[in-house]
Amino acid sequence: LSKEFVFDSLQEEIHFWGSMLSQYNRTNKRKSRAFLSEGLDTECTPTELIQQWSPPHKHQRLITKGKENDDNQFVLARRSRRRKEPPAGILWDSLPDELLLRIFSCLHLQDLLRISVVCKRWHRLVFDESLWYSVDLEGLTHMGPALQQVLKTGVRRLRCPRTFVEELHFTPDLIPLVQMDLSSSIIPTTALESIICHCRLLEYLSLEGLHLSDNIICSLAKNPNLLQLNLSGCSAFSAPVVADMLKSCSSIEQLNISWCSFNNDHVKSVVNNLSPSVTHLNLSGYRESLTLDDVKVLVERCPQIETLDLSDSTLLMADVFPVLKQLQCLRHLSLSRCYHIHLAALTDLGKLFPALGLLDVFGLVQDSQLPSLKKEMPHVSINSRLFSSVARPMPASRVVSSSSEHTMWNRPCRLRFRL
């Protein structure tokens, strides 16, 4: 065969296969568009579609093959990399809420508040009511905002004695407090009303030394489960509301209502309406208001009394002992500064009260006379208690020693403010 014939045959062959390749490329281009519209990924796709679907910051490499394919440019695009495996160990986000709450329960109050800003989940868990069951805020300044926030958490046991509280601006539906100690605090009457008026579950309450109101006493009557109530040194409430409160709170076991701004009507409202369930009573400080007749009513209404404090009742004399003899369960009797009771009458107390174990007669017995009195009553501890512990959040011994341990009715508060 001649060279011309072979050359012509090869040229026709190349032209034929070139036409076939161009037709194949146009067909493949249409199929690629269809695949991309259906979300399929391919190894090599047309340039304009890659530019449309790929991130603009990625560098794309263009490749062309021959003059026949000038209008069909291709790119090489890498597939997305697989996500790296998480590092070894446990992530905080993978921990369940219950475990995080257990960890948070080991933190102090200040630390708990700091971690509340880490994320929304931690903020929600930090203010879970299980962490705020019992709170001690003693020593915290600017108590108003803090107390307002704590009351919103659903706290059950709250201790903040000797604190200064500003006005409170909130209207809760119900405050589930069970125990609260506001003894010797400085708090506006309106703020105290806003707290007490929304309590229905109180069992232990100490408002010692506070300026109260009739509304507060009426609100206390709405807590039928009240067991211990300390109103020592309180003022500014009337006799009728005291009577109504004592009638409603028929479960009271310990009542300290000493040294209040009472007159004869107040004292009679107390003794005439006390519940028979009372076992510990402090009715001291009513020099010329508490009479022998009041003691008779008291003994008749509350025969189960174990601790009785009638100190500073100057109208009482030795004829009160036959009346008190009816209290067969009496173990602690305080008659300090009842100056009309003489030493000779005290020597027979050991025979009148066989169960008596504690006797406080400060101001009636000189130090030189104590040995002879103790000889007459060897089984009785005389003048061993300086302060009454009736219905008080802290025992009398801790009041004397000023212990640093913060407790409330013999139980510590878990969440404390650390100075």
Short mmCIF file of C-alpha atoms in Angstrom, two decimals:
data_model
loop_
_atom_site.label_atom_id
_atom_site.label_comp_id
_atom_site.label_asym_id
_atom_site.label_seq_id
_atom_site.Cartn_x
_atom_site.Cartn_y
_atom_site.Cartn_z
CA LEU A 1 0.00 0.00 0.00
CA SER A 2 1.17 3.50 -0.80
CA LYS A 3 2.05 5.96 1.94
CA GLU A 4 -0.69 8.37 0.82
CA PHE A 5 -3.36 5.66 1.19
CA VAL A 6 -2.17 4.71 4.68
CA PHE A 7 -2.03 8.39 5.77
CA ASP A 8 -5.55 9.04 4.48
CA SER A 9 -6.88 5.96 6.23
CA LEU A 10 -5.30 6.99 9.54
CA GLN A 11 -6.67 10.52 9.19
CA GLU A 12 -10.19 9.23 8.63
CA GLU A 13 -9.77 6.85 11.58
CA ILE A 14 -8.65 9.70 13.88
CA HIS A 15 -11.49 11.93 12.68
CA PHE A 16 -14.01 9.14 13.34
CA TRP A 17 -12.80 8.46 16.87
CA GLY A 18 -12.52 12.16 17.58
CA SER A 19 -16.19 12.61 16.65
CA MET A 20 -17.15 9.68 18.83
CA LEU A 21 -15.20 11.09 21.79
CA SER A 22 -16.84 14.52 21.43
CA GLN A 23 -20.29 12.92 21.37
CA TYR A 24 -19.42 10.86 24.44
CA ASN A 25 -18.24 13.93 26.31
CA ARG A 26 -21.47 15.82 25.57
CA THR A 27 -23.50 12.85 26.79
CA ASN A 28 -21.37 12.52 29.94
CA LYS A 29 -21.80 16.23 30.63
CA ARG A 30 -25.59 15.92 30.66
CA LYS A 31 -25.41 12.88 32.92
CA SER A 32 -23.11 14.72 35.33
CA ARG A 33 -25.60 17.56 35.65
CA ALA A 34 -28.35 15.05 36.41
CA PHE A 35 -26.19 13.33 39.03
CA LEU A 36 -25.33 16.60 40.72
CA SER A 37 -28.97 17.66 40.79
CA GLU A 38 -29.73 14.40 42.60
CA GLY A 39 -26.98 15.00 45.19
CA LEU A 40 -24.57 12.32 43.84
CA ASP A 41 -20.85 12.88 44.16
CA THR A 42 -18.46 12.01 41.30
CA GLU A 43 -14.74 11.89 40.99
CA CYS A 44 -14.59 14.32 38.06
CA THR A 45 -17.34 16.82 37.28
CA PRO A 46 -17.67 19.84 34.92
CA THR A 47 -16.00 23.05 36.02
CA GLU A 48 -19.02 25.29 36.29
CA LEU A 49 -20.87 22.76 38.49
CA ILE A 50 -17.85 22.23 40.72
CA GLN A 51 -17.58 25.98 41.17
CA GLN A 52 -21.27 26.12 42.06
CA TRP A 53 -21.24 23.30 44.63
CA SER A 54 -17.75 23.60 46.06
CA PRO A 55 -16.68 26.14 48.74
CA PRO A 56 -15.24 29.26 47.11
CA HIS A 57 -12.05 29.21 49.18
CA LYS A 58 -10.85 25.85 47.87
CA HIS A 59 -8.27 25.88 45.07
CA GLN A 60 -9.45 23.93 42.04
CA ARG A 61 -7.10 22.46 39.51
CA LEU A 62 -8.20 22.63 35.87
CA ILE A 63 -7.16 19.93 33.39
CA THR A 64 -7.70 19.89 29.63
CA LYS A 65 -7.12 17.03 27.22
CA GLY A 66 -6.43 17.85 23.60
CA LYS A 67 -7.80 20.41 21.26
CA GLU A 68 -10.99 18.45 20.81
CA ASN A 69 -11.82 18.99 24.47
CA ASP A 70 -11.14 22.72 24.74
CA ASP A 71 -14.76 23.31 25.63
CA ASN A 72 -14.81 20.45 28.15
CA GLN A 73 -12.56 21.31 31.07
CA PHE A 74 -12.36 19.08 34.10
CA VAL A 75 -11.25 19.61 37.66
CA LEU A 76 -9.85 17.33 40.30
CA ALA A 77 -11.74 17.82 43.60
CA ARG A 78 -10.97 15.98 46.84
CA ARG A 79 -13.70 14.30 48.71
CA SER A 80 -14.46 15.55 52.21
CA ARG A 81 -12.30 14.00 54.85
CA ARG A 82 -13.72 11.80 57.52
CA ARG A 83 -14.25 13.36 60.92
CA LYS A 84 -11.48 12.65 63.33
CA GLU A 85 -12.21 10.34 66.20
CA PRO A 86 -12.83 12.17 69.52
CA PRO A 87 -9.87 12.26 71.88
CA ALA A 88 -9.50 9.58 74.49
CA GLY A 89 -11.35 10.20 77.79
CA ILE A 90 -14.78 11.46 78.81
CA LEU A 91 -16.18 14.77 77.56
CA TRP A 92 -18.19 16.99 79.93
CA ASP A 93 -20.96 17.25 77.33
CA SER A 94 -21.36 13.47 77.33
CA LEU A 95 -22.06 13.28 81.07
CA PRO A 96 -25.72 12.91 82.08
CA ASP A 97 -27.45 15.58 84.14
CA GLU A 98 -27.60 13.36 87.21
CA LEU A 99 -23.82 12.93 87.30
CA LEU A 100 -23.16 16.64 86.74
CA LEU A 101 -25.53 17.49 89.59
CA ARG A 102 -23.64 15.12 91.85
CA ILE A 103 -20.37 16.84 90.93
CA PHE A 104 -21.84 20.32 91.39
CA SER A 105 -23.10 19.36 94.84
CA CYS A 106 -19.48 19.29 96.06
CA LEU A 107 -18.92 22.98 95.26
CA HIS A 108 -19.26 25.99 97.53
CA LEU A 109 -21.79 28.71 96.85
CA GLN A 110 -19.36 31.12 95.17
CA ASP A 111 -17.92 28.39 92.89
CA LEU A 112 -21.38 27.23 91.96
CA LEU A 113 -22.33 30.71 90.83
CA ARG A 114 -19.12 31.05 88.80
CA ILE A 115 -19.70 27.91 86.74
CA SER A 116 -23.28 28.95 86.00
CA VAL A 117 -21.97 31.20 83.20
CA VAL A 118 -20.11 28.41 81.37
CA CYS A 119 -23.04 27.44 79.15
CA LYS A 120 -26.81 27.31 79.09
CA ARG A 121 -26.90 23.68 80.21
CA TRP A 122 -24.69 24.33 83.23
CA HIS A 123 -26.73 27.41 84.11
CA ARG A 124 -29.88 25.29 84.12
CA LEU A 125 -28.25 22.59 86.28
CA VAL A 126 -26.66 25.05 88.71
CA PHE A 127 -30.07 26.39 89.68
CA ASP A 128 -31.67 22.97 90.01
CA GLU A 129 -33.63 22.86 93.26
CA SER A 130 -31.76 19.75 94.44
CA LEU A 131 -28.58 21.84 94.86
CA TRP A 132 -30.39 24.58 96.79
CA TYR A 133 -32.23 22.43 99.32
CA SER A 134 -30.41 23.94 102.33
CA VAL A 135 -28.57 27.28 102.11
CA ASP A 136 -26.61 29.31 104.68
CA LEU A 137 -26.21 32.98 103.72
CA GLU A 138 -24.82 34.30 107.01
CA GLY A 139 -22.12 36.87 106.38
CA LEU A 140 -23.29 37.86 102.92
CA THR A 141 -23.62 41.58 102.25
CA HIS A 142 -26.37 43.03 100.03
CA MET A 143 -28.68 40.27 101.16
CA GLY A 144 -31.72 41.54 99.26
CA PRO A 145 -30.82 40.41 95.70
CA ALA A 146 -29.19 37.21 96.94
CA LEU A 147 -32.15 36.28 99.13
CA GLN A 148 -34.53 37.01 96.30
CA GLN A 149 -32.62 34.71 93.94
CA VAL A 150 -32.32 31.92 96.52
CA LEU A 151 -36.05 31.98 97.27
CA LYS A 152 -36.72 31.44 93.54
CA THR A 153 -34.68 28.22 93.52
CA GLY A 154 -37.17 26.39 95.75
CA VAL A 155 -34.95 26.32 98.86
CA ARG A 156 -36.33 24.27 101.76
CA ARG A 157 -33.91 25.17 104.58
CA LEU A 158 -32.69 28.76 104.78
CA ARG A 159 -30.32 30.17 107.38
CA CYS A 160 -29.44 33.88 107.39
CA PRO A 161 -29.34 35.22 110.97
CA ARG A 162 -27.87 38.60 111.91
CA THR A 163 -28.06 39.94 108.38
CA PHE A 164 -29.23 43.13 106.73
CA VAL A 165 -31.94 42.63 104.14
CA GLU A 166 -33.12 45.31 101.75
CA GLU A 167 -36.53 45.51 100.18
CA LEU A 168 -37.60 42.50 98.13
CA HIS A 169 -39.30 42.92 94.76
CA PHE A 170 -40.84 39.64 93.70
CA THR A 171 -44.22 37.96 93.86
CA PRO A 172 -43.83 34.17 94.06
CA ASP A 173 -46.82 31.88 94.04
CA LEU A 174 -45.51 29.65 96.82
CA ILE A 175 -42.24 29.47 98.76
CA PRO A 176 -41.63 25.84 99.81
CA LEU A 177 -39.62 26.73 102.92
CA VAL A 178 -39.69 24.17 105.71
CA GLN A 179 -37.05 25.67 108.01
CA MET A 180 -35.98 29.33 108.20
CA ASP A 181 -33.80 31.28 110.62
CA LEU A 182 -33.89 35.09 110.41
CA SER A 183 -32.95 35.68 114.04
CA SER A 184 -31.65 39.16 114.96
CA SER A 185 -31.74 40.31 111.34
CA ILE A 186 -32.54 43.78 110.09
CA ILE A 187 -35.32 43.36 107.56
CA PRO A 188 -38.18 45.67 106.56
CA THR A 189 -41.58 44.50 107.75
CA THR A 190 -42.91 44.60 104.18
CA ALA A 191 -40.09 42.34 102.98
CA LEU A 192 -40.72 39.88 105.80
CA GLU A 193 -44.42 39.89 104.97
CA SER A 194 -43.68 39.10 101.32
CA ILE A 195 -41.81 35.98 102.46
CA ILE A 196 -44.05 34.68 105.24
CA CYS A 197 -47.28 35.37 103.34
CA HIS A 198 -46.19 32.89 100.64
CA CYS A 199 -45.17 30.09 103.02
CA ARG A 200 -47.50 27.18 103.74
CA LEU A 201 -45.08 24.38 104.65
CA LEU A 202 -43.13 25.88 107.55
CA GLU A 203 -42.20 23.48 110.35
CA TYR A 204 -39.31 25.31 112.05
CA LEU A 205 -39.17 29.10 112.20
CA SER A 206 -37.09 31.62 114.17
CA LEU A 207 -37.87 35.34 113.95
CA GLU A 208 -36.19 36.30 117.19
CA GLY A 209 -35.86 40.02 117.80
CA LEU A 210 -37.76 41.15 114.68
CA HIS A 211 -40.39 43.84 114.29
CA LEU A 212 -43.48 41.93 113.13
CA SER A 213 -47.06 42.83 112.21
CA ASP A 214 -50.53 41.35 112.47
CA ASN A 215 -50.31 40.27 108.83
CA ILE A 216 -47.21 38.20 109.56
CA ILE A 217 -48.80 36.46 112.55
CA CYS A 218 -51.94 35.78 110.51
CA SER A 219 -49.79 34.28 107.76
CA LEU A 220 -48.12 31.98 110.28
CA ALA A 221 -51.57 30.59 111.05
CA LYS A 222 -51.61 29.19 107.49
CA ASN A 223 -48.80 26.78 108.36
CA PRO A 224 -50.57 23.96 110.21
CA ASN A 225 -47.44 21.77 110.33
CA LEU A 226 -45.47 24.25 112.44
CA LEU A 227 -43.53 22.35 115.12
CA GLN A 228 -41.07 24.87 116.56
CA LEU A 229 -41.63 28.63 116.67
CA ASN A 230 -39.25 31.20 118.13
CA LEU A 231 -40.74 34.69 118.53
CA SER A 232 -38.54 35.75 121.42
CA GLY A 233 -38.17 39.52 121.67
CA CYS A 234 -40.63 40.25 118.85
CA SER A 235 -43.01 43.18 118.86
CA ALA A 236 -45.80 45.06 117.06
CA PHE A 237 -48.59 42.45 116.93
CA SER A 238 -51.87 42.28 118.79
CA ALA A 239 -53.29 39.74 121.24
CA PRO A 240 -56.22 38.49 119.06
CA VAL A 241 -53.96 37.45 116.16
CA VAL A 242 -51.74 35.52 118.61
CA ALA A 243 -54.78 33.61 119.82
CA ASP A 244 -55.87 32.80 116.26
CA MET A 245 -52.39 31.69 115.30
CA LEU A 246 -52.05 29.32 118.26
CA LYS A 247 -55.48 27.82 117.54
CA SER A 248 -54.54 27.11 113.93
CA CYS A 249 -51.04 25.80 114.65
CA SER A 250 -52.16 22.94 116.82
CA SER A 251 -49.03 20.83 116.19
CA ILE A 252 -46.55 23.14 117.90
CA GLU A 253 -44.21 21.26 120.21
CA GLN A 254 -41.76 24.02 121.12
CA LEU A 255 -42.73 27.68 121.56
CA ASN A 256 -40.46 30.51 122.62
CA ILE A 257 -42.51 33.66 123.07
CA SER A 258 -40.42 35.29 125.79
CA TRP A 259 -39.64 38.98 126.27
CA CYS A 260 -42.14 40.19 123.67
CA SER A 261 -43.86 43.55 124.02
CA PHE A 262 -46.80 41.90 125.76
CA ASN A 263 -49.41 43.12 128.19
CA ASN A 264 -51.84 41.08 130.29
CA ASP A 265 -54.09 40.41 127.28
CA HIS A 266 -51.22 38.98 125.26
CA VAL A 267 -50.21 36.62 128.04
CA LYS A 268 -53.77 35.38 128.51
CA SER A 269 -54.12 34.87 124.73
CA VAL A 270 -51.10 32.60 124.87
CA VAL A 271 -51.97 30.47 127.90
CA ASN A 272 -55.64 30.13 126.91
CA ASN A 273 -54.92 28.92 123.38
CA LEU A 274 -51.79 26.79 123.65
CA SER A 275 -52.01 23.37 122.08
CA PRO A 276 -51.82 20.32 124.36
CA SER A 277 -48.98 19.08 122.14
CA VAL A 278 -46.56 21.70 123.57
CA THR A 279 -43.67 20.06 125.43
CA HIS A 280 -41.16 22.96 125.58
CA LEU A 281 -42.31 26.47 126.50
CA ASN A 282 -40.44 29.69 127.21
CA LEU A 283 -42.77 32.29 128.71
CA SER A 284 -40.19 34.37 130.55
CA GLY A 285 -39.86 38.12 130.83
CA TYR A 286 -43.41 39.09 131.86
CA ARG A 287 -42.69 40.59 135.23
CA GLU A 288 -46.12 41.84 136.21
CA SER A 289 -48.19 40.21 133.48
CA LEU A 290 -47.91 36.51 134.30
CA THR A 291 -49.96 35.53 137.35
CA LEU A 292 -50.61 32.34 139.29
CA ASP A 293 -53.98 31.95 137.56
CA ASP A 294 -52.23 32.00 134.20
CA VAL A 295 -49.91 29.22 135.35
CA LYS A 296 -52.92 27.15 136.45
CA VAL A 297 -54.53 27.48 133.00
CA LEU A 298 -51.21 26.66 131.38
CA VAL A 299 -50.68 23.48 133.39
CA GLU A 300 -54.23 22.35 132.72
CA ARG A 301 -53.96 22.86 128.96
CA CYS A 302 -50.43 21.46 128.51
CA PRO A 303 -49.88 18.55 130.90
CA GLN A 304 -47.02 17.09 128.79
CA ILE A 305 -44.60 19.98 129.31
CA GLU A 306 -41.00 18.84 129.81
CA THR A 307 -39.21 22.21 129.69
CA LEU A 308 -40.75 25.33 131.22
CA ASP A 309 -39.16 28.75 131.58
CA LEU A 310 -41.04 31.27 133.73
CA SER A 311 -38.05 33.45 134.58
CA ASP A 312 -38.47 37.14 135.46
CA SER A 313 -42.07 36.67 136.57
CA THR A 314 -41.98 38.75 139.75
CA LEU A 315 -45.57 37.99 140.73
CA LEU A 316 -44.91 34.27 141.21
CA MET A 317 -44.29 32.97 144.70
CA ALA A 318 -43.78 29.59 146.40
CA ASP A 319 -47.46 28.71 145.96
CA VAL A 320 -46.73 28.04 142.31
CA PHE A 321 -44.94 24.76 143.15
CA PRO A 322 -48.08 22.74 144.04
CA VAL A 323 -49.52 23.82 140.69
CA LEU A 324 -46.39 22.86 138.75
CA LYS A 325 -46.34 19.50 140.53
CA GLN A 326 -49.04 18.33 138.13
CA LEU A 327 -46.45 18.37 135.35
CA GLN A 328 -45.18 14.84 135.89
CA CYS A 329 -42.92 14.99 132.82
CA LEU A 330 -41.16 18.20 133.89
CA ARG A 331 -37.38 17.83 133.50
CA HIS A 332 -36.14 21.41 133.12
CA LEU A 333 -37.53 24.31 135.17
CA SER A 334 -36.32 27.92 135.02
CA LEU A 335 -37.39 30.40 137.70
CA SER A 336 -34.50 32.86 137.51
CA ARG A 337 -35.12 36.29 139.03
CA CYS A 338 -38.53 35.35 140.40
CA TYR A 339 -37.59 37.27 143.51
CA HIS A 340 -40.64 36.35 145.62
CA ILE A 341 -39.54 32.71 145.72
CA HIS A 342 -37.20 32.15 148.68
CA LEU A 343 -34.34 29.71 149.05
CA ALA A 344 -36.18 27.65 151.67
CA ALA A 345 -38.93 26.82 149.19
CA LEU A 346 -36.40 25.53 146.66
CA THR A 347 -35.09 22.76 148.89
CA ASP A 348 -38.28 20.74 148.52
CA LEU A 349 -38.23 20.73 144.70
CA GLY A 350 -36.35 17.44 144.56
CA LYS A 351 -39.25 15.72 146.33
CA LEU A 352 -41.98 17.52 144.39
CA PHE A 353 -40.48 16.80 140.95
CA PRO A 354 -38.84 13.35 140.87
CA ALA A 355 -38.11 13.64 137.11
CA LEU A 356 -36.46 17.06 137.40
CA GLY A 357 -32.92 17.14 136.02
CA LEU A 358 -32.19 20.84 135.36
CA LEU A 359 -33.03 23.84 137.55
CA ASP A 360 -32.17 27.45 136.74
CA VAL A 361 -32.55 29.89 139.65
CA PHE A 362 -30.14 32.69 138.73
CA GLY A 363 -30.61 35.66 141.04
CA LEU A 364 -32.31 33.63 143.77
CA VAL A 365 -29.33 31.71 145.10
CA GLN A 366 -25.95 33.14 146.03
CA ASP A 367 -22.81 31.31 145.02
CA SER A 368 -22.13 30.47 148.66
CA GLN A 369 -25.57 28.85 148.97
CA LEU A 370 -25.27 26.60 145.91
CA PRO A 371 -23.39 23.72 147.65
CA SER A 372 -26.09 23.31 150.29
CA LEU A 373 -28.85 23.42 147.67
CA LYS A 374 -27.06 20.85 145.51
CA LYS A 375 -26.72 18.64 148.58
CA GLU A 376 -30.51 18.67 148.97
CA MET A 377 -30.98 17.79 145.28
CA PRO A 378 -27.99 15.67 144.21
CA HIS A 379 -29.66 14.44 141.03
CA VAL A 380 -30.47 17.98 139.77
CA SER A 381 -28.05 20.17 137.80
CA ILE A 382 -28.44 23.73 139.11
CA ASN A 383 -27.67 26.89 137.10
CA SER A 384 -25.90 25.00 134.31
CA ARG A 385 -27.73 26.72 131.45
CA LEU A 386 -27.24 30.44 130.93
CA PHE A 387 -29.55 30.63 127.94
CA SER A 388 -32.74 28.91 126.96
CA SER A 389 -32.62 26.64 123.93
CA VAL A 390 -36.40 26.32 123.48
CA ALA A 391 -37.26 26.50 119.77
CA ARG A 392 -33.92 28.15 118.98
CA PRO A 393 -32.06 27.06 115.85
CA MET A 394 -28.79 26.63 117.77
CA PRO A 395 -28.47 24.83 121.12
CA ALA A 396 -27.74 26.98 124.14
CA SER A 397 -24.21 25.62 124.46
CA ARG A 398 -23.32 26.86 120.99
CA VAL A 399 -24.78 30.26 121.69
CA VAL A 400 -22.41 30.54 124.65
CA SER A 401 -19.31 29.21 122.91
CA SER A 402 -20.00 30.99 119.58
CA SER A 403 -18.91 27.91 117.69
CA SER A 404 -17.97 28.41 114.06
CA GLU A 405 -20.01 25.42 113.00
CA HIS A 406 -23.13 26.66 111.26
CA THR A 407 -26.09 24.47 112.09
CA MET A 408 -29.82 24.95 112.18
CA TRP A 409 -31.94 22.75 114.42
CA ASN A 410 -29.08 20.25 114.78
CA ARG A 411 -28.55 19.92 111.04
CA PRO A 412 -25.88 21.69 108.96
CA CYS A 413 -26.67 23.52 105.75
CA ARG A 414 -24.99 21.99 102.70
CA LEU A 415 -24.60 25.14 100.62
CA ARG A 416 -22.75 27.87 102.52
CA PHE A 417 -21.44 31.30 101.75
CA ARG A 418 -17.70 31.25 102.48
CA LEU A 419 -16.09 34.49 103.64
#
